[in-house]
Amino acid sequence: MTGLIQRMAARASLGAMVVLLVVMGVCAAELAQKSYPSPDDAAAALVAASRSHDMAALRAILGPGSEALINSGDRYADEAALRRFVDAYDAHHALVAQGMERMVLEVGTDDWPLPIPIVHHEAGWSFDSHEGAQEIVDRRIGRNEIAAIRVSLAYVDAQKDYFDRQKQQTGTGEYARRIVSTKGKHDGLYWPAVDGQEDSPLEPLVAQAKEEGYPGATKQQKQVPYQGYFFRILFSQGAEAPEGAKNYVQKDRMTGGFALIAWPANYASSGIMTFIVNQDGIVFQKDLGTETSRLAANIKQFNSDPSWARITVTDQ
């Protein structure tokens, strides 16, 4: 598990840094887009609003075109994206001309170009969010889907780790029926770290999430997405799964296997595909469409019928 978690800790590409800049999802009529005397002024305003997380200012700066991009559904990932954008800008930035009336802001030591250009018009200079918006969404979706697959595989490793620990302690193994343990217990895959005691199977992943700005697992009052995806344990499998239909829980202990479902918090914004995985460690994907949230909520068992496509996972 450790190797997988370490790979997951690698930072997303610079393209992810500006996701929040175009995901405000508000009506353009609420706030007229601002124009600026120069491209430098426009860029400075964007960075200032990003640095202070001033959402109203970002809406005004980006204007029409940003309304087509709904909120990503993951506020913690969005806030982290703003921080990375500002850090990249502080490291290095430049405005590159693409003609007399078009400028592109490049940020970071690798001169990453912001897909949304600054264009000149009668009122001055402003960002053209109609251009480049879908590119940013596509990058976010790809990044989040890869993260969801990695988390799913980390879950498999964590369950096997938990089973082995239970077997060593009690002589008989069982899988965890919870992701986060009940307070004061070790009945889930994660529990708060205590000096002198072995960390929980998911401690590395939770520690990484905290570094990214997510709340501690035991502090969450309700389920929040991680990297744009929700995750839920499944307690049985259907007839189309290997070995056929069966319940994983027998005599109040989950010994017959385990499974997980992962689905996007906001379909077509934070992700497209829904993923399932069981104890075999094979991830399947399916596009549930615009009704993803409702359909995913009704999936109660792992059932890899032909409508689910098996995906090949490479070491990334």
Protein backbone atom coordinates (compact mmCIF):
# COMPACT_ATOMS: atom_id res chain seq x y z
CA MET A 1 0.00 0.00 0.00
CA THR A 2 2.79 2.41 0.86
CA GLY A 3 4.15 2.51 -2.66
CA LEU A 4 0.74 3.27 -4.10
CA ILE A 5 0.08 6.04 -1.61
CA GLN A 6 3.45 7.58 -2.35
CA ARG A 7 2.63 7.61 -6.04
CA MET A 8 -0.68 9.25 -5.24
CA ALA A 9 1.16 11.99 -3.39
CA ALA A 10 2.67 13.32 -6.62
CA ARG A 11 1.26 16.74 -7.37
CA ALA A 12 -1.17 17.31 -10.22
CA SER A 13 -0.04 19.05 -13.37
CA LEU A 14 0.08 22.83 -13.46
CA GLY A 15 -3.10 22.76 -15.51
CA ALA A 16 -5.01 21.90 -12.36
CA MET A 17 -3.87 25.07 -10.68
CA VAL A 18 -6.42 27.29 -12.35
CA VAL A 19 -9.50 25.11 -12.27
CA LEU A 20 -11.30 27.33 -9.79
CA LEU A 21 -10.74 30.39 -11.92
CA VAL A 22 -13.48 29.26 -14.29
CA VAL A 23 -15.84 27.17 -12.18
CA MET A 24 -17.89 29.84 -10.49
CA GLY A 25 -21.10 28.73 -12.23
CA VAL A 26 -23.07 31.96 -11.81
CA CYS A 27 -25.22 33.97 -14.16
CA ALA A 28 -23.17 36.58 -15.96
CA ALA A 29 -25.90 39.11 -15.32
CA GLU A 30 -25.19 39.00 -11.59
CA LEU A 31 -21.93 40.85 -12.04
CA ALA A 32 -20.67 42.58 -15.17
CA GLN A 33 -17.26 41.54 -16.38
CA LYS A 34 -14.51 43.98 -15.60
CA SER A 35 -12.21 45.50 -18.18
CA TYR A 36 -8.76 46.89 -17.47
CA PRO A 37 -6.49 49.55 -18.98
CA SER A 38 -3.80 47.00 -19.78
CA PRO A 39 -3.17 43.23 -19.85
CA ASP A 40 -0.89 43.67 -16.85
CA ASP A 41 -3.74 45.18 -14.86
CA ALA A 42 -6.05 42.30 -15.83
CA ALA A 43 -3.49 39.70 -14.82
CA ALA A 44 -2.76 41.49 -11.55
CA ALA A 45 -6.47 41.59 -10.70
CA LEU A 46 -6.84 37.87 -11.38
CA VAL A 47 -3.91 37.00 -9.16
CA ALA A 48 -5.06 39.33 -6.37
CA ALA A 49 -8.53 37.76 -6.35
CA SER A 50 -7.00 34.28 -6.41
CA ARG A 51 -4.63 35.10 -3.57
CA SER A 52 -7.49 36.32 -1.35
CA HIS A 53 -9.98 33.66 -2.54
CA ASP A 54 -12.37 36.49 -3.46
CA MET A 55 -15.02 34.57 -5.38
CA ALA A 56 -17.12 37.61 -6.28
CA ALA A 57 -14.08 39.31 -7.75
CA LEU A 58 -13.18 36.21 -9.75
CA ARG A 59 -16.68 36.13 -11.22
CA ALA A 60 -16.38 39.74 -12.30
CA ILE A 61 -12.91 39.23 -13.73
CA LEU A 62 -13.75 36.12 -15.75
CA GLY A 63 -17.24 37.16 -16.83
CA PRO A 64 -19.29 35.48 -19.59
CA GLY A 65 -18.07 32.02 -20.49
CA SER A 66 -17.24 31.06 -16.93
CA GLU A 67 -20.93 30.56 -16.19
CA ALA A 68 -20.91 27.42 -18.36
CA LEU A 69 -18.55 25.77 -15.91
CA ILE A 70 -20.33 24.75 -12.72
CA ASN A 71 -18.61 24.44 -9.41
CA SER A 72 -16.33 21.43 -9.32
CA GLY A 73 -18.15 20.08 -6.28
CA ASP A 74 -14.95 19.88 -4.23
CA ARG A 75 -14.24 23.14 -2.39
CA TYR A 76 -11.01 21.85 -0.88
CA ALA A 77 -9.55 20.89 -4.25
CA ASP A 78 -10.68 24.24 -5.65
CA GLU A 79 -8.97 26.18 -2.87
CA ALA A 80 -5.81 24.13 -3.33
CA ALA A 81 -5.91 24.89 -7.06
CA LEU A 82 -5.97 28.61 -6.33
CA ARG A 83 -3.03 28.30 -3.99
CA ARG A 84 -1.00 26.40 -6.57
CA PHE A 85 -1.83 28.98 -9.23
CA VAL A 86 -0.66 31.82 -7.01
CA ASP A 87 2.50 29.92 -6.06
CA ALA A 88 3.27 29.34 -9.73
CA TYR A 89 2.65 33.00 -10.51
CA ASP A 90 4.95 34.08 -7.70
CA ALA A 91 7.67 31.73 -8.94
CA HIS A 92 7.58 33.22 -12.43
CA HIS A 93 5.11 34.94 -14.72
CA ALA A 94 5.04 36.70 -18.05
CA LEU A 95 2.55 38.05 -20.58
CA VAL A 96 3.12 36.77 -24.10
CA ALA A 97 1.63 38.57 -27.09
CA GLN A 98 -0.32 36.57 -29.65
CA GLY A 99 -1.08 39.40 -32.02
CA MET A 100 -1.88 43.04 -31.34
CA GLU A 101 -5.03 42.42 -29.30
CA ARG A 102 -4.40 39.13 -27.54
CA MET A 103 -2.13 38.27 -24.62
CA VAL A 104 -1.57 35.01 -22.76
CA LEU A 105 -0.48 34.81 -19.13
CA GLU A 106 2.28 32.28 -18.53
CA VAL A 107 3.03 31.13 -14.99
CA GLY A 108 5.51 28.85 -13.27
CA THR A 109 9.06 27.89 -14.01
CA ASP A 110 7.88 25.86 -17.00
CA ASP A 111 5.97 28.83 -18.48
CA TRP A 112 2.57 27.16 -18.40
CA PRO A 113 0.09 29.20 -20.53
CA LEU A 114 -3.29 29.98 -18.99
CA PRO A 115 -5.82 28.68 -21.56
CA ILE A 116 -8.01 31.78 -21.11
CA PRO A 117 -6.48 34.68 -23.08
CA ILE A 118 -6.63 38.39 -22.27
CA VAL A 119 -8.15 40.19 -25.25
CA HIS A 120 -8.52 43.84 -26.23
CA HIS A 121 -11.86 45.45 -27.04
CA GLU A 122 -13.42 48.91 -26.95
CA ALA A 123 -13.68 49.02 -23.14
CA GLY A 124 -10.13 47.84 -22.56
CA TRP A 125 -8.59 44.44 -21.77
CA SER A 126 -10.43 41.46 -20.25
CA PHE A 127 -10.29 37.68 -20.01
CA ASP A 128 -12.11 35.71 -22.71
CA SER A 129 -13.53 32.77 -20.78
CA HIS A 130 -15.36 31.48 -23.84
CA GLU A 131 -11.99 30.23 -25.03
CA GLY A 132 -10.06 27.62 -23.10
CA ALA A 133 -12.75 26.80 -20.55
CA GLN A 134 -13.42 23.27 -21.77
CA GLU A 135 -9.71 22.55 -21.86
CA ILE A 136 -9.50 23.28 -18.14
CA VAL A 137 -12.56 21.14 -17.39
CA ASP A 138 -11.14 18.25 -19.41
CA ARG A 139 -7.85 18.44 -17.52
CA ARG A 140 -9.65 18.44 -14.19
CA ILE A 141 -11.79 15.46 -15.15
CA GLY A 142 -8.79 13.46 -16.28
CA ARG A 143 -6.84 14.26 -13.14
CA ASN A 144 -9.76 13.42 -10.86
CA GLU A 145 -10.52 10.14 -12.60
CA ILE A 146 -6.93 9.00 -12.24
CA ALA A 147 -7.04 9.96 -8.56
CA ALA A 148 -10.30 8.02 -8.08
CA ILE A 149 -8.74 4.91 -9.58
CA ARG A 150 -5.70 5.24 -7.34
CA VAL A 151 -7.84 5.72 -4.24
CA SER A 152 -9.86 2.64 -5.21
CA LEU A 153 -6.69 0.58 -5.44
CA ALA A 154 -5.44 2.05 -2.18
CA TYR A 155 -8.71 0.90 -0.62
CA VAL A 156 -8.02 -2.65 -1.81
CA ASP A 157 -4.55 -2.57 -0.26
CA ALA A 158 -5.92 -1.10 2.96
CA GLN A 159 -8.59 -3.79 3.30
CA LYS A 160 -6.04 -6.55 2.83
CA ASP A 161 -3.77 -4.88 5.37
CA TYR A 162 -6.66 -4.62 7.84
CA PHE A 163 -7.56 -8.29 7.31
CA ASP A 164 -3.99 -9.41 8.02
CA ARG A 165 -3.82 -7.31 11.19
CA GLN A 166 -7.10 -8.75 12.45
CA LYS A 167 -5.89 -12.26 11.74
CA GLN A 168 -2.67 -11.67 13.66
CA GLN A 169 -4.56 -10.24 16.63
CA THR A 170 -7.53 -12.62 16.82
CA GLY A 171 -6.56 -15.64 14.75
CA THR A 172 -9.32 -14.98 12.23
CA GLY A 173 -9.31 -12.20 9.69
CA GLU A 174 -12.09 -9.88 8.64
CA TYR A 175 -12.44 -6.80 6.48
CA ALA A 176 -13.47 -3.35 7.69
CA ARG A 177 -17.06 -2.27 7.16
CA ARG A 178 -16.19 1.37 7.70
CA ILE A 179 -13.70 3.72 6.12
CA VAL A 180 -13.42 5.88 9.25
CA SER A 181 -13.41 4.06 12.59
CA THR A 182 -15.96 4.68 15.31
CA LYS A 183 -14.49 7.09 17.86
CA GLY A 184 -12.19 5.22 20.21
CA LYS A 185 -12.21 2.05 18.10
CA HIS A 186 -10.22 0.48 15.29
CA ASP A 187 -13.21 -0.84 13.35
CA GLY A 188 -12.48 1.09 10.16
CA LEU A 189 -9.61 1.61 7.76
CA TYR A 190 -8.65 4.89 9.39
CA TRP A 191 -8.26 6.01 13.00
CA PRO A 192 -6.30 8.94 14.44
CA ALA A 193 -2.59 8.30 14.77
CA VAL A 194 -1.27 7.78 18.30
CA ASP A 195 2.41 7.89 19.24
CA GLY A 196 3.76 4.43 19.91
CA GLN A 197 0.93 2.67 18.07
CA GLU A 198 0.77 1.32 14.56
CA ASP A 199 -0.81 3.70 12.07
CA SER A 200 -4.12 2.81 10.46
CA PRO A 201 -4.06 1.33 6.94
CA LEU A 202 -5.29 4.60 5.42
CA GLU A 203 -3.12 6.94 7.51
CA PRO A 204 -0.84 7.89 4.55
CA LEU A 205 -3.81 8.82 2.36
CA VAL A 206 -5.53 10.84 5.08
CA ALA A 207 -2.26 12.60 5.91
CA GLN A 208 -1.88 13.53 2.25
CA ALA A 209 -5.46 14.79 2.12
CA LYS A 210 -4.83 17.00 5.15
CA GLU A 211 -1.78 18.48 3.44
CA GLU A 212 -4.01 19.30 0.48
CA GLY A 213 -6.38 21.23 2.71
CA TYR A 214 -9.05 18.63 3.39
CA PRO A 215 -10.47 18.37 6.93
CA GLY A 216 -9.41 15.46 9.10
CA ALA A 217 -11.45 12.33 8.51
CA THR A 218 -12.85 12.36 12.05
CA LYS A 219 -13.81 16.05 11.81
CA GLN A 220 -16.12 15.72 8.83
CA GLN A 221 -19.79 16.19 9.73
CA LYS A 222 -20.89 14.89 6.35
CA GLN A 223 -19.31 13.13 3.44
CA VAL A 224 -17.14 15.38 1.33
CA PRO A 225 -15.62 14.49 -2.03
CA TYR A 226 -11.92 13.81 -2.38
CA GLN A 227 -10.37 15.03 -5.62
CA GLY A 228 -13.87 15.45 -7.02
CA TYR A 229 -15.15 11.96 -6.15
CA PHE A 230 -17.32 10.35 -3.49
CA PHE A 231 -16.51 6.84 -2.22
CA ARG A 232 -18.74 4.22 -0.56
CA ILE A 233 -18.22 0.64 0.63
CA LEU A 234 -20.36 -2.11 -0.93
CA PHE A 235 -21.26 -5.14 1.18
CA SER A 236 -22.28 -7.70 -1.43
CA GLN A 237 -21.86 -8.68 -5.04
CA GLY A 238 -24.27 -9.62 -7.81
CA ALA A 239 -24.68 -12.57 -10.12
CA GLU A 240 -22.42 -11.08 -12.80
CA ALA A 241 -19.44 -10.81 -10.45
CA PRO A 242 -16.81 -13.55 -10.23
CA GLU A 243 -18.08 -16.36 -7.96
CA GLY A 244 -21.63 -15.10 -8.40
CA ALA A 245 -23.95 -13.39 -5.97
CA LYS A 246 -23.03 -13.38 -2.31
CA ASN A 247 -23.06 -11.25 0.80
CA TYR A 248 -19.66 -10.27 2.12
CA VAL A 249 -20.99 -10.03 5.68
CA GLN A 250 -21.62 -13.28 7.53
CA LYS A 251 -22.51 -13.46 11.24
CA ASP A 252 -21.85 -9.74 11.65
CA ARG A 253 -18.32 -10.03 10.23
CA MET A 254 -17.23 -9.07 6.72
CA THR A 255 -15.18 -12.09 5.70
CA GLY A 256 -16.46 -12.93 2.23
CA GLY A 257 -14.83 -10.06 0.39
CA PHE A 258 -15.23 -6.32 -0.06
CA ALA A 259 -15.99 -3.73 -2.72
CA LEU A 260 -16.09 0.01 -3.30
CA ILE A 261 -17.88 2.43 -5.61
CA ALA A 262 -16.51 5.84 -6.60
CA TRP A 263 -18.60 8.41 -8.46
CA PRO A 264 -18.08 12.06 -9.48
CA ALA A 265 -19.38 14.79 -7.19
CA ASN A 266 -20.53 16.81 -10.19
CA TYR A 267 -20.99 14.86 -13.42
CA ALA A 268 -19.11 16.30 -16.40
CA SER A 269 -17.34 18.77 -14.14
CA SER A 270 -15.41 16.82 -11.52
CA GLY A 271 -15.55 13.55 -13.45
CA ILE A 272 -17.39 11.43 -16.01
CA MET A 273 -16.81 7.81 -15.10
CA THR A 274 -18.10 5.87 -12.10
CA PHE A 275 -15.73 3.17 -10.83
CA ILE A 276 -16.18 -0.08 -8.90
CA VAL A 277 -13.59 -2.45 -7.50
CA ASN A 278 -13.65 -5.55 -5.30
CA GLN A 279 -11.14 -7.78 -3.53
CA ASP A 280 -9.70 -8.92 -6.86
CA GLY A 281 -8.24 -5.44 -7.36
CA ILE A 282 -9.70 -5.03 -10.85
CA VAL A 283 -11.26 -1.62 -11.48
CA PHE A 284 -14.29 -1.29 -13.74
CA GLN A 285 -15.75 1.92 -15.13
CA LYS A 286 -19.08 3.05 -16.52
CA ASP A 287 -20.57 6.34 -17.68
CA LEU A 288 -23.86 6.66 -15.79
CA GLY A 289 -24.72 9.93 -17.53
CA THR A 290 -26.39 13.02 -16.18
CA GLU A 291 -28.23 10.98 -13.54
CA THR A 292 -24.97 9.73 -12.05
CA SER A 293 -25.67 10.91 -8.49
CA ARG A 294 -29.07 9.21 -8.34
CA LEU A 295 -27.96 6.03 -10.09
CA ALA A 296 -24.79 5.68 -8.02
CA ALA A 297 -26.83 6.03 -4.83
CA ASN A 298 -28.91 3.03 -5.91
CA ILE A 299 -25.92 0.78 -6.55
CA LYS A 300 -25.78 -1.45 -3.47
CA GLN A 301 -23.57 -4.29 -4.69
CA PHE A 302 -20.55 -4.97 -6.88
CA ASN A 303 -21.88 -6.39 -10.13
CA SER A 304 -19.42 -6.21 -13.01
CA ASP A 305 -21.84 -7.05 -15.82
CA PRO A 306 -20.87 -6.38 -19.47
CA SER A 307 -22.02 -2.76 -19.20
CA TRP A 308 -18.96 -2.11 -17.01
CA ALA A 309 -15.63 -1.86 -18.82
CA ARG A 310 -12.52 -3.29 -17.23
CA ILE A 311 -9.68 -0.79 -17.21
CA THR A 312 -5.98 -1.45 -17.38
CA VAL A 313 -4.09 0.30 -14.61
CA THR A 314 -0.50 1.27 -15.32
CA ASP A 315 2.12 2.37 -12.82
CA GLN A 316 1.97 6.16 -13.02
